[in-house]
Amino acid sequence: QKNIASSCIDISDGIFQDLGHLLNASRVGAQVEWKLLPIDRALIKKKPTAGMIGFGEDYELLFTVPKSNLKRLSPIEKEITRIGEITSKGLIVLDKNGKEMNITNVGYSHFT
């Protein structure tokens, strides 16, 4: 199907780094929930840190879908993971208790 996603990026440089690129290009923000991220079971039991999943080499696609298109995802819903939603500005990652995490300087940067 065509025209479902409104944006898409690979996360090979880390989910937070590449999500930041997508948000900056789109001039929007996002709220991501740690408990929704597809994290290895062994890591889920530990205290969450952005470094657990944020440094890259994931080779997955991160995409946004307008609420009006969510039903169109049903044929592939078992193959995708909803991790949060788009907001007006900023990037907030909530830990498993709903508390904001520090995710600055996490990910691979080609220019540093």
PDB file of N, CA and C in Angstrom:
ATOM      1  N   GLN A   1       0.837  -1.179   0.000  1.00  0.00           N
ATOM      2  CA  GLN A   1       0.000   0.000   0.000  1.00  0.00           C
ATOM      3  C   GLN A   1       0.879   1.239   0.000  1.00  0.00           C
ATOM      4  N   LYS A   2       0.374   2.292  -0.588  1.00  0.00           N
ATOM      5  CA  LYS A   2       1.139   3.524  -0.710  1.00  0.00           C
ATOM      6  C   LYS A   2       0.549   4.624   0.158  1.00  0.00           C
ATOM      7  N   ASN A   3       1.394   5.606   0.433  1.00  0.00           N
ATOM      8  CA  ASN A   3       0.986   6.818   1.141  1.00  0.00           C
ATOM      9  C   ASN A   3       0.408   6.566   2.530  1.00  0.00           C
ATOM     10  N   ILE A   4       0.996   5.631   3.262  1.00  0.00           N
ATOM     11  CA  ILE A   4       0.564   5.386   4.632  1.00  0.00           C
ATOM     12  C   ILE A   4       1.437   6.184   5.596  1.00  0.00           C
ATOM     13  N   ALA A   5       2.746   6.059   5.462  1.00  0.00           N
ATOM     14  CA  ALA A   5       3.675   6.755   6.352  1.00  0.00           C
ATOM     15  C   ALA A   5       3.852   8.204   5.918  1.00  0.00           C
ATOM     16  N   SER A   6       4.073   9.062   6.915  1.00  0.00           N
ATOM     17  CA  SER A   6       4.339  10.464   6.593  1.00  0.00           C
ATOM     18  C   SER A   6       5.834  10.778   6.635  1.00  0.00           C
ATOM     19  N   SER A   7       6.635   9.891   7.237  1.00  0.00           N
ATOM     20  CA  SER A   7       8.086  10.019   7.233  1.00  0.00           C
ATOM     21  C   SER A   7       8.695   8.667   7.566  1.00  0.00           C
ATOM     22  N   CYS A   8       9.984   8.505   7.213  1.00  0.00           N
ATOM     23  CA  CYS A   8      10.658   7.232   7.477  1.00  0.00           C
ATOM     24  C   CYS A   8      12.171   7.465   7.474  1.00  0.00           C
ATOM     25  N   ILE A   9      12.877   6.759   8.356  1.00  0.00           N
ATOM     26  CA  ILE A   9      14.329   6.840   8.427  1.00  0.00           C
ATOM     27  C   ILE A   9      14.839   5.505   8.954  1.00  0.00           C
ATOM     28  N   ASP A  10      16.055   5.115   8.532  1.00  0.00           N
ATOM     29  CA  ASP A  10      16.650   3.920   9.129  1.00  0.00           C
ATOM     30  C   ASP A  10      17.293   4.342  10.447  1.00  0.00           C
ATOM     31  N   ILE A  11      17.432   3.415  11.367  1.00  0.00           N
ATOM     32  CA  ILE A  11      18.000   3.771  12.670  1.00  0.00           C
ATOM     33  C   ILE A  11      19.376   3.148  12.874  1.00  0.00           C
ATOM     34  N   SER A  12      20.170   3.117  11.838  1.00  0.00           N
ATOM     35  CA  SER A  12      21.503   2.538  11.940  1.00  0.00           C
ATOM     36  C   SER A  12      22.445   3.366  12.804  1.00  0.00           C
ATOM     37  N   ASP A  13      22.135   4.644  13.021  1.00  0.00           N
ATOM     38  CA  ASP A  13      22.963   5.487  13.895  1.00  0.00           C
ATOM     39  C   ASP A  13      22.409   5.560  15.316  1.00  0.00           C
ATOM     40  N   GLY A  14      21.389   4.797  15.597  1.00  0.00           N
ATOM     41  CA  GLY A  14      20.779   4.784  16.925  1.00  0.00           C
ATOM     42  C   GLY A  14      19.397   5.402  16.879  1.00  0.00           C
ATOM     43  N   ILE A  15      18.492   4.795  17.598  1.00  0.00           N
ATOM     44  CA  ILE A  15      17.088   5.219  17.523  1.00  0.00           C
ATOM     45  C   ILE A  15      16.899   6.675  17.919  1.00  0.00           C
ATOM     46  N   PHE A  16      17.588   7.139  18.956  1.00  0.00           N
ATOM     47  CA  PHE A  16      17.376   8.516  19.400  1.00  0.00           C
ATOM     48  C   PHE A  16      18.035   9.516  18.461  1.00  0.00           C
ATOM     49  N   GLN A  17      19.211   9.175  17.958  1.00  0.00           N
ATOM     50  CA  GLN A  17      19.905  10.040  17.005  1.00  0.00           C
ATOM     51  C   GLN A  17      19.086  10.201  15.717  1.00  0.00           C
ATOM     52  N   ASP A  18      18.647   9.086  15.170  1.00  0.00           N
ATOM     53  CA  ASP A  18      17.922   9.144  13.896  1.00  0.00           C
ATOM     54  C   ASP A  18      16.506   9.676  14.062  1.00  0.00           C
ATOM     55  N   LEU A  19      15.872   9.385  15.182  1.00  0.00           N
ATOM     56  CA  LEU A  19      14.570   9.995  15.447  1.00  0.00           C
ATOM     57  C   LEU A  19      14.722  11.507  15.526  1.00  0.00           C
ATOM     58  N   GLY A  20      15.791  11.970  16.129  1.00  0.00           N
ATOM     59  CA  GLY A  20      16.066  13.408  16.197  1.00  0.00           C
ATOM     60  C   GLY A  20      16.184  14.026  14.812  1.00  0.00           C
ATOM     61  N   HIS A  21      16.848  13.322  13.889  1.00  0.00           N
ATOM     62  CA  HIS A  21      16.959  13.819  12.505  1.00  0.00           C
ATOM     63  C   HIS A  21      15.574  13.936  11.871  1.00  0.00           C
ATOM     64  N   LEU A  22      14.773  12.910  12.056  1.00  0.00           N
ATOM     65  CA  LEU A  22      13.420  12.901  11.487  1.00  0.00           C
ATOM     66  C   LEU A  22      12.589  14.047  12.072  1.00  0.00           C
ATOM     67  N   LEU A  23      12.671  14.234  13.381  1.00  0.00           N
ATOM     68  CA  LEU A  23      11.896  15.287  14.035  1.00  0.00           C
ATOM     69  C   LEU A  23      12.348  16.673  13.592  1.00  0.00           C
ATOM     70  N   ASN A  24      13.661  16.873  13.494  1.00  0.00           N
ATOM     71  CA  ASN A  24      14.174  18.170  13.054  1.00  0.00           C
ATOM     72  C   ASN A  24      13.739  18.486  11.632  1.00  0.00           C
ATOM     73  N   ALA A  25      13.832  17.508  10.752  1.00  0.00           N
ATOM     74  CA  ALA A  25      13.442  17.722   9.355  1.00  0.00           C
ATOM     75  C   ALA A  25      11.947  18.012   9.229  1.00  0.00           C
ATOM     76  N   SER A  26      11.155  17.405  10.098  1.00  0.00           N
ATOM     77  CA  SER A  26       9.702  17.575  10.049  1.00  0.00           C
ATOM     78  C   SER A  26       9.208  18.717  10.930  1.00  0.00           C
ATOM     79  N   ARG A  27      10.117  19.282  11.732  1.00  0.00           N
ATOM     80  CA  ARG A  27       9.780  20.374  12.660  1.00  0.00           C
ATOM     81  C   ARG A  27       8.657  19.990  13.629  1.00  0.00           C
ATOM     82  N   VAL A  28       8.821  18.786  14.207  1.00  0.00           N
ATOM     83  CA  VAL A  28       7.879  18.286  15.204  1.00  0.00           C
ATOM     84  C   VAL A  28       8.673  17.688  16.368  1.00  0.00           C
ATOM     85  N   GLY A  29       7.987  17.157  17.353  1.00  0.00           N
ATOM     86  CA  GLY A  29       8.601  16.492  18.481  1.00  0.00           C
ATOM     87  C   GLY A  29       8.033  15.086  18.620  1.00  0.00           C
ATOM     88  N   ALA A  30       8.442  14.398  19.668  1.00  0.00           N
ATOM     89  CA  ALA A  30       7.920  13.051  19.913  1.00  0.00           C
ATOM     90  C   ALA A  30       8.017  12.707  21.385  1.00  0.00           C
ATOM     91  N   GLN A  31       7.126  11.847  21.809  1.00  0.00           N
ATOM     92  CA  GLN A  31       7.203  11.238  23.133  1.00  0.00           C
ATOM     93  C   GLN A  31       7.298   9.737  22.918  1.00  0.00           C
ATOM     94  N   VAL A  32       8.377   9.146  23.408  1.00  0.00           N
ATOM     95  CA  VAL A  32       8.644   7.721  23.258  1.00  0.00           C
ATOM     96  C   VAL A  32       8.529   7.075  24.631  1.00  0.00           C
ATOM     97  N   GLU A  33       7.909   5.913  24.682  1.00  0.00           N
ATOM     98  CA  GLU A  33       7.762   5.188  25.941  1.00  0.00           C
ATOM     99  C   GLU A  33       8.709   3.988  25.963  1.00  0.00           C
ATOM    100  N   TRP A  34       9.581   3.989  26.963  1.00  0.00           N
ATOM    101  CA  TRP A  34      10.566   2.920  27.107  1.00  0.00           C
ATOM    102  C   TRP A  34       9.914   1.543  27.093  1.00  0.00           C
ATOM    103  N   LYS A  35       8.785   1.413  27.788  1.00  0.00           N
ATOM    104  CA  LYS A  35       8.134   0.102  27.902  1.00  0.00           C
ATOM    105  C   LYS A  35       7.599  -0.406  26.564  1.00  0.00           C
ATOM    106  N   LEU A  36       7.484   0.468  25.569  1.00  0.00           N
ATOM    107  CA  LEU A  36       7.010   0.042  24.252  1.00  0.00           C
ATOM    108  C   LEU A  36       8.141  -0.338  23.308  1.00  0.00           C
ATOM    109  N   LEU A  37       9.381   0.037  23.636  1.00  0.00           N
ATOM    110  CA  LEU A  37      10.515  -0.250  22.760  1.00  0.00           C
ATOM    111  C   LEU A  37      10.795  -1.754  22.719  1.00  0.00           C
ATOM    112  N   PRO A  38      11.131  -2.278  21.554  1.00  0.00           N
ATOM    113  CA  PRO A  38      11.440  -3.713  21.452  1.00  0.00           C
ATOM    114  C   PRO A  38      12.835  -4.000  22.000  1.00  0.00           C
ATOM    115  N   ILE A  39      12.909  -4.229  23.307  1.00  0.00           N
ATOM    116  CA  ILE A  39      14.175  -4.402  24.007  1.00  0.00           C
ATOM    117  C   ILE A  39      14.313  -5.852  24.455  1.00  0.00           C
ATOM    118  N   ASP A  40      15.518  -6.373  24.380  1.00  0.00           N
ATOM    119  CA  ASP A  40      15.811  -7.729  24.834  1.00  0.00           C
ATOM    120  C   ASP A  40      15.327  -7.918  26.264  1.00  0.00           C
ATOM    121  N   ARG A  41      14.730  -9.059  26.545  1.00  0.00           N
ATOM    122  CA  ARG A  41      14.148  -9.338  27.861  1.00  0.00           C
ATOM    123  C   ARG A  41      15.153  -9.164  29.004  1.00  0.00           C
ATOM    124  N   ALA A  42      16.392  -9.534  28.779  1.00  0.00           N
ATOM    125  CA  ALA A  42      17.414  -9.405  29.821  1.00  0.00           C
ATOM    126  C   ALA A  42      17.648  -7.939  30.181  1.00  0.00           C
ATOM    127  N   LEU A  43      17.532  -7.048  29.219  1.00  0.00           N
ATOM    128  CA  LEU A  43      17.735  -5.627  29.475  1.00  0.00           C
ATOM    129  C   LEU A  43      16.529  -4.974  30.132  1.00  0.00           C
ATOM    130  N   ILE A  44      15.343  -5.483  29.861  1.00  0.00           N
ATOM    131  CA  ILE A  44      14.131  -4.894  30.415  1.00  0.00           C
ATOM    132  C   ILE A  44      14.163  -4.911  31.940  1.00  0.00           C
ATOM    133  N   LYS A  45      14.739  -5.960  32.524  1.00  0.00           N
ATOM    134  CA  LYS A  45      14.765  -6.099  33.975  1.00  0.00           C
ATOM    135  C   LYS A  45      15.733  -5.126  34.642  1.00  0.00           C
ATOM    136  N   LYS A  46      16.688  -4.594  33.890  1.00  0.00           N
ATOM    137  CA  LYS A  46      17.670  -3.669  34.448  1.00  0.00           C
ATOM    138  C   LYS A  46      17.134  -2.245  34.457  1.00  0.00           C
ATOM    139  N   LYS A  47      17.808  -1.379  35.192  1.00  0.00           N
ATOM    140  CA  LYS A  47      17.434   0.038  35.190  1.00  0.00           C
ATOM    141  C   LYS A  47      17.674   0.570  33.774  1.00  0.00           C
ATOM    142  N   PRO A  48      16.681   1.185  33.156  1.00  0.00           N
ATOM    143  CA  PRO A  48      16.841   1.618  31.764  1.00  0.00           C
ATOM    144  C   PRO A  48      17.838   2.762  31.611  1.00  0.00           C
ATOM    145  N   THR A  49      18.686   2.625  30.626  1.00  0.00           N
ATOM    146  CA  THR A  49      19.572   3.712  30.226  1.00  0.00           C
ATOM    147  C   THR A  49      19.484   3.845  28.718  1.00  0.00           C
ATOM    148  N   ALA A  50      19.603   5.058  28.232  1.00  0.00           N
ATOM    149  CA  ALA A  50      19.508   5.292  26.798  1.00  0.00           C
ATOM    150  C   ALA A  50      20.587   4.529  26.042  1.00  0.00           C
ATOM    151  N   GLY A  51      21.751   4.343  26.659  1.00  0.00           N
ATOM    152  CA  GLY A  51      22.836   3.629  26.013  1.00  0.00           C
ATOM    153  C   GLY A  51      22.533   2.169  25.722  1.00  0.00           C
ATOM    154  N   MET A  52      21.566   1.591  26.418  1.00  0.00           N
ATOM    155  CA  MET A  52      21.208   0.190  26.176  1.00  0.00           C
ATOM    156  C   MET A  52      20.760  -0.043  24.748  1.00  0.00           C
ATOM    157  N   ILE A  53      20.095   0.926  24.180  1.00  0.00           N
ATOM    158  CA  ILE A  53      19.550   0.724  22.838  1.00  0.00           C
ATOM    159  C   ILE A  53      19.871   1.858  21.877  1.00  0.00           C
ATOM    160  N   GLY A  54      20.575   2.871  22.326  1.00  0.00           N
ATOM    161  CA  GLY A  54      20.685   4.075  21.519  1.00  0.00           C
ATOM    162  C   GLY A  54      21.913   4.253  20.668  1.00  0.00           C
ATOM    163  N   PHE A  55      22.816   3.286  20.599  1.00  0.00           N
ATOM    164  CA  PHE A  55      24.065   3.553  19.904  1.00  0.00           C
ATOM    165  C   PHE A  55      24.143   3.059  18.470  1.00  0.00           C
ATOM    166  N   GLY A  56      23.118   2.442  17.961  1.00  0.00           N
ATOM    167  CA  GLY A  56      23.096   2.157  16.536  1.00  0.00           C
ATOM    168  C   GLY A  56      23.324   0.720  16.156  1.00  0.00           C
ATOM    169  N   GLU A  57      23.511   0.565  14.843  1.00  0.00           N
ATOM    170  CA  GLU A  57      23.679  -0.737  14.196  1.00  0.00           C
ATOM    171  C   GLU A  57      22.441  -1.602  14.336  1.00  0.00           C
ATOM    172  N   ASP A  58      21.279  -0.972  14.451  1.00  0.00           N
ATOM    173  CA  ASP A  58      20.031  -1.713  14.595  1.00  0.00           C
ATOM    174  C   ASP A  58      19.465  -2.156  13.261  1.00  0.00           C
ATOM    175  N   TYR A  59      19.687  -1.362  12.214  1.00  0.00           N
ATOM    176  CA  TYR A  59      19.203  -1.668  10.864  1.00  0.00           C
ATOM    177  C   TYR A  59      17.709  -1.977  10.837  1.00  0.00           C
ATOM    178  N   GLU A  60      16.967  -1.075  11.397  1.00  0.00           N
ATOM    179  CA  GLU A  60      15.512  -1.129  11.382  1.00  0.00           C
ATOM    180  C   GLU A  60      15.006   0.172  10.781  1.00  0.00           C
ATOM    181  N   LEU A  61      13.734   0.209  10.438  1.00  0.00           N
ATOM    182  CA  LEU A  61      13.118   1.431   9.940  1.00  0.00           C
ATOM    183  C   LEU A  61      12.232   2.038  11.015  1.00  0.00           C
ATOM    184  N   LEU A  62      12.298   3.339  11.129  1.00  0.00           N
ATOM    185  CA  LEU A  62      11.459   4.098  12.043  1.00  0.00           C
ATOM    186  C   LEU A  62      10.570   4.975  11.171  1.00  0.00           C
ATOM    187  N   PHE A  63       9.266   4.872  11.360  1.00  0.00           N
ATOM    188  CA  PHE A  63       8.386   5.676  10.523  1.00  0.00           C
ATOM    189  C   PHE A  63       7.231   6.234  11.324  1.00  0.00           C
ATOM    190  N   THR A  64       6.654   7.301  10.805  1.00  0.00           N
ATOM    191  CA  THR A  64       5.496   7.922  11.430  1.00  0.00           C
ATOM    192  C   THR A  64       4.292   7.736  10.528  1.00  0.00           C
ATOM    193  N   VAL A  65       3.146   7.617  11.182  1.00  0.00           N
ATOM    194  CA  VAL A  65       1.891   7.399  10.454  1.00  0.00           C
ATOM    195  C   VAL A  65       0.830   8.311  11.072  1.00  0.00           C
ATOM    196  N   PRO A  66       0.169   9.111  10.259  1.00  0.00           N
ATOM    197  CA  PRO A  66      -0.923   9.929  10.798  1.00  0.00           C
ATOM    198  C   PRO A  66      -2.020   9.040  11.385  1.00  0.00           C
ATOM    199  N   LYS A  67      -2.677   9.517  12.431  1.00  0.00           N
ATOM    200  CA  LYS A  67      -3.741   8.734  13.063  1.00  0.00           C
ATOM    201  C   LYS A  67      -4.794   8.289  12.053  1.00  0.00           C
ATOM    202  N   SER A  68      -5.028   9.102  11.040  1.00  0.00           N
ATOM    203  CA  SER A  68      -6.028   8.752  10.029  1.00  0.00           C
ATOM    204  C   SER A  68      -5.624   7.522   9.208  1.00  0.00           C
ATOM    205  N   ASN A  69      -4.347   7.139   9.250  1.00  0.00           N
ATOM    206  CA  ASN A  69      -3.877   5.974   8.490  1.00  0.00           C
ATOM    207  C   ASN A  69      -3.607   4.744   9.343  1.00  0.00           C
ATOM    208  N   LEU A  70      -3.808   4.826  10.648  1.00  0.00           N
ATOM    209  CA  LEU A  70      -3.462   3.705  11.523  1.00  0.00           C
ATOM    210  C   LEU A  70      -4.174   2.408  11.148  1.00  0.00           C
ATOM    211  N   LYS A  71      -5.419   2.474  10.775  1.00  0.00           N
ATOM    212  CA  LYS A  71      -6.160   1.261  10.411  1.00  0.00           C
ATOM    213  C   LYS A  71      -5.540   0.564   9.199  1.00  0.00           C
ATOM    214  N   ARG A  72      -4.889   1.341   8.349  1.00  0.00           N
ATOM    215  CA  ARG A  72      -4.277   0.761   7.149  1.00  0.00           C
ATOM    216  C   ARG A  72      -3.044  -0.085   7.480  1.00  0.00           C
ATOM    217  N   LEU A  73      -2.560  -0.005   8.719  1.00  0.00           N
ATOM    218  CA  LEU A  73      -1.414  -0.805   9.147  1.00  0.00           C
ATOM    219  C   LEU A  73      -1.806  -2.206   9.612  1.00  0.00           C
ATOM    220  N   SER A  74      -3.080  -2.459   9.763  1.00  0.00           N
ATOM    221  CA  SER A  74      -3.523  -3.737  10.327  1.00  0.00           C
ATOM    222  C   SER A  74      -2.957  -4.969   9.616  1.00  0.00           C
ATOM    223  N   PRO A  75      -2.758  -4.982   8.292  1.00  0.00           N
ATOM    224  CA  PRO A  75      -2.188  -6.186   7.678  1.00  0.00           C
ATOM    225  C   PRO A  75      -0.761  -6.512   8.139  1.00  0.00           C
ATOM    226  N   ILE A  76      -0.042  -5.511   8.664  1.00  0.00           N
ATOM    227  CA  ILE A  76       1.336  -5.755   9.096  1.00  0.00           C
ATOM    228  C   ILE A  76       1.545  -5.469  10.584  1.00  0.00           C
ATOM    229  N   GLU A  77       0.471  -5.355  11.361  1.00  0.00           N
ATOM    230  CA  GLU A  77       0.598  -4.942  12.758  1.00  0.00           C
ATOM    231  C   GLU A  77       1.465  -5.872  13.596  1.00  0.00           C
ATOM    232  N   LYS A  78       1.601  -7.137  13.234  1.00  0.00           N
ATOM    233  CA  LYS A  78       2.446  -8.059  13.994  1.00  0.00           C
ATOM    234  C   LYS A  78       3.923  -7.884  13.670  1.00  0.00           C
ATOM    235  N   GLU A  79       4.214  -7.144  12.615  1.00  0.00           N
ATOM    236  CA  GLU A  79       5.598  -6.940  12.188  1.00  0.00           C
ATOM    237  C   GLU A  79       6.162  -5.584  12.595  1.00  0.00           C
ATOM    238  N   ILE A  80       5.346  -4.742  13.215  1.00  0.00           N
ATOM    239  CA  ILE A  80       5.791  -3.407  13.600  1.00  0.00           C
ATOM    240  C   ILE A  80       5.540  -3.185  15.082  1.00  0.00           C
ATOM    241  N   THR A  81       6.217  -2.186  15.635  1.00  0.00           N
ATOM    242  CA  THR A  81       6.067  -1.867  17.046  1.00  0.00           C
ATOM    243  C   THR A  81       5.804  -0.376  17.202  1.00  0.00           C
ATOM    244  N   ARG A  82       4.702  -0.032  17.832  1.00  0.00           N
ATOM    245  CA  ARG A  82       4.409   1.358  18.148  1.00  0.00           C
ATOM    246  C   ARG A  82       5.211   1.718  19.387  1.00  0.00           C
ATOM    247  N   ILE A  83       5.993   2.823  19.314  1.00  0.00           N
ATOM    248  CA  ILE A  83       6.853   3.194  20.442  1.00  0.00           C
ATOM    249  C   ILE A  83       6.481   4.531  21.067  1.00  0.00           C
ATOM    250  N   GLY A  84       5.556   5.254  20.477  1.00  0.00           N
ATOM    251  CA  GLY A  84       5.185   6.554  21.022  1.00  0.00           C
ATOM    252  C   GLY A  84       4.342   7.331  20.039  1.00  0.00           C
ATOM    253  N   GLU A  85       4.383   8.652  20.195  1.00  0.00           N
ATOM    254  CA  GLU A  85       3.611   9.474  19.273  1.00  0.00           C
ATOM    255  C   GLU A  85       4.296  10.807  19.029  1.00  0.00           C
ATOM    256  N   ILE A  86       3.916  11.419  17.937  1.00  0.00           N
ATOM    257  CA  ILE A  86       4.460  12.711  17.536  1.00  0.00           C
ATOM    258  C   ILE A  86       3.786  13.808  18.355  1.00  0.00           C
ATOM    259  N   THR A  87       4.586  14.787  18.771  1.00  0.00           N
ATOM    260  CA  THR A  87       4.110  15.929  19.536  1.00  0.00           C
ATOM    261  C   THR A  87       4.501  17.211  18.792  1.00  0.00           C
ATOM    262  N   SER A  88       4.224  18.339  19.386  1.00  0.00           N
ATOM    263  CA  SER A  88       4.512  19.603  18.705  1.00  0.00           C
ATOM    264  C   SER A  88       5.999  19.959  18.709  1.00  0.00           C
ATOM    265  N   LYS A  89       6.740  19.615  19.778  1.00  0.00           N
ATOM    266  CA  LYS A  89       8.174  19.910  19.785  1.00  0.00           C
ATOM    267  C   LYS A  89       8.889  19.102  20.850  1.00  0.00           C
ATOM    268  N   GLY A  90      10.208  18.974  20.678  1.00  0.00           N
ATOM    269  CA  GLY A  90      11.047  18.277  21.639  1.00  0.00           C
ATOM    270  C   GLY A  90      10.989  16.773  21.510  1.00  0.00           C
ATOM    271  N   LEU A  91      11.956  16.112  22.141  1.00  0.00           N
ATOM    272  CA  LEU A  91      11.972  14.650  22.193  1.00  0.00           C
ATOM    273  C   LEU A  91      12.020  14.255  23.659  1.00  0.00           C
ATOM    274  N   ILE A  92      10.990  13.558  24.086  1.00  0.00           N
ATOM    275  CA  ILE A  92      10.895  13.085  25.462  1.00  0.00           C
ATOM    276  C   ILE A  92      10.837  11.563  25.427  1.00  0.00           C
ATOM    277  N   VAL A  93      11.681  10.936  26.234  1.00  0.00           N
ATOM    278  CA  VAL A  93      11.636   9.484  26.394  1.00  0.00           C
ATOM    279  C   VAL A  93      11.282   9.212  27.845  1.00  0.00           C
ATOM    280  N   LEU A  94      10.193   8.492  28.047  1.00  0.00           N
ATOM    281  CA  LEU A  94       9.724   8.158  29.393  1.00  0.00           C
ATOM    282  C   LEU A  94      10.198   6.770  29.772  1.00  0.00           C
ATOM    283  N   ASP A  95      10.785   6.640  30.964  1.00  0.00           N
ATOM    284  CA  ASP A  95      11.229   5.322  31.422  1.00  0.00           C
ATOM    285  C   ASP A  95      10.019   4.458  31.791  1.00  0.00           C
ATOM    286  N   LYS A  96      10.268   3.259  32.286  1.00  0.00           N
ATOM    287  CA  LYS A  96       9.161   2.339  32.568  1.00  0.00           C
ATOM    288  C   LYS A  96       8.236   2.825  33.672  1.00  0.00           C
ATOM    289  N   ASN A  97       8.674   3.837  34.443  1.00  0.00           N
ATOM    290  CA  ASN A  97       7.837   4.423  35.483  1.00  0.00           C
ATOM    291  C   ASN A  97       7.203   5.739  35.043  1.00  0.00           C
ATOM    292  N   GLY A  98       7.389   6.110  33.786  1.00  0.00           N
ATOM    293  CA  GLY A  98       6.814   7.343  33.272  1.00  0.00           C
ATOM    294  C   GLY A  98       7.630   8.587  33.557  1.00  0.00           C
ATOM    295  N   LYS A  99       8.872   8.405  34.005  1.00  0.00           N
ATOM    296  CA  LYS A  99       9.760   9.521  34.321  1.00  0.00           C
ATOM    297  C   LYS A  99      10.658   9.814  33.117  1.00  0.00           C
ATOM    298  N   GLU A 100      10.911  11.098  32.866  1.00  0.00           N
ATOM    299  CA  GLU A 100      11.703  11.489  31.700  1.00  0.00           C
ATOM    300  C   GLU A 100      13.161  11.050  31.846  1.00  0.00           C
ATOM    301  N   MET A 101      13.708  10.466  30.773  1.00  0.00           N
ATOM    302  CA  MET A 101      15.091   9.997  30.744  1.00  0.00           C
ATOM    303  C   MET A 101      15.975  11.010  30.027  1.00  0.00           C
ATOM    304  N   ASN A 102      17.246  11.022  30.372  1.00  0.00           N
ATOM    305  CA  ASN A 102      18.223  11.849  29.667  1.00  0.00           C
ATOM    306  C   ASN A 102      18.775  11.038  28.493  1.00  0.00           C
ATOM    307  N   ILE A 103      18.540  11.514  27.296  1.00  0.00           N
ATOM    308  CA  ILE A 103      19.011  10.785  26.113  1.00  0.00           C
ATOM    309  C   ILE A 103      19.945  11.637  25.258  1.00  0.00           C
ATOM    310  N   THR A 104      20.508  12.683  25.841  1.00  0.00           N
ATOM    311  CA  THR A 104      21.417  13.533  25.065  1.00  0.00           C
ATOM    312  C   THR A 104      22.717  12.798  24.766  1.00  0.00           C
ATOM    313  N   ASN A 105      23.288  13.103  23.634  1.00  0.00           N
ATOM    314  CA  ASN A 105      24.558  12.540  23.198  1.00  0.00           C
ATOM    315  C   ASN A 105      24.551  11.017  23.108  1.00  0.00           C
ATOM    316  N   VAL A 106      23.427  10.456  22.708  1.00  0.00           N
ATOM    317  CA  VAL A 106      23.343   9.012  22.522  1.00  0.00           C
ATOM    318  C   VAL A 106      23.145   8.729  21.045  1.00  0.00           C
ATOM    319  N   GLY A 107      24.023   7.923  20.485  1.00  0.00           N
ATOM    320  CA  GLY A 107      23.933   7.574  19.075  1.00  0.00           C
ATOM    321  C   GLY A 107      25.230   7.898  18.367  1.00  0.00           C
ATOM    322  N   TYR A 108      25.347   7.416  17.164  1.00  0.00           N
ATOM    323  CA  TYR A 108      26.539   7.648  16.362  1.00  0.00           C
ATOM    324  C   TYR A 108      26.394   8.951  15.602  1.00  0.00           C
ATOM    325  N   SER A 109      27.392   9.813  15.713  1.00  0.00           N
ATOM    326  CA  SER A 109      27.391  11.064  14.974  1.00  0.00           C
ATOM    327  C   SER A 109      28.512  11.045  13.955  1.00  0.00           C
ATOM    328  N   HIS A 110      28.197  11.296  12.712  1.00  0.00           N
ATOM    329  CA  HIS A 110      29.183  11.280  11.638  1.00  0.00           C
ATOM    330  C   HIS A 110      30.095  12.504  11.683  1.00  0.00           C
ATOM    331  N   PHE A 111      29.711  13.508  12.447  1.00  0.00           N
ATOM    332  CA  PHE A 111      30.450  14.774  12.415  1.00  0.00           C
ATOM    333  C   PHE A 111      31.211  15.095  13.684  1.00  0.00           C
ATOM    334  N   THR A 112      31.297  14.155  14.618  1.00  0.00           N
ATOM    335  CA  THR A 112      32.079  14.415  15.838  1.00  0.00           C
ATOM    336  C   THR A 112      33.160  13.400  16.005  1.00  0.00           C
TER     337      THR A 112
END
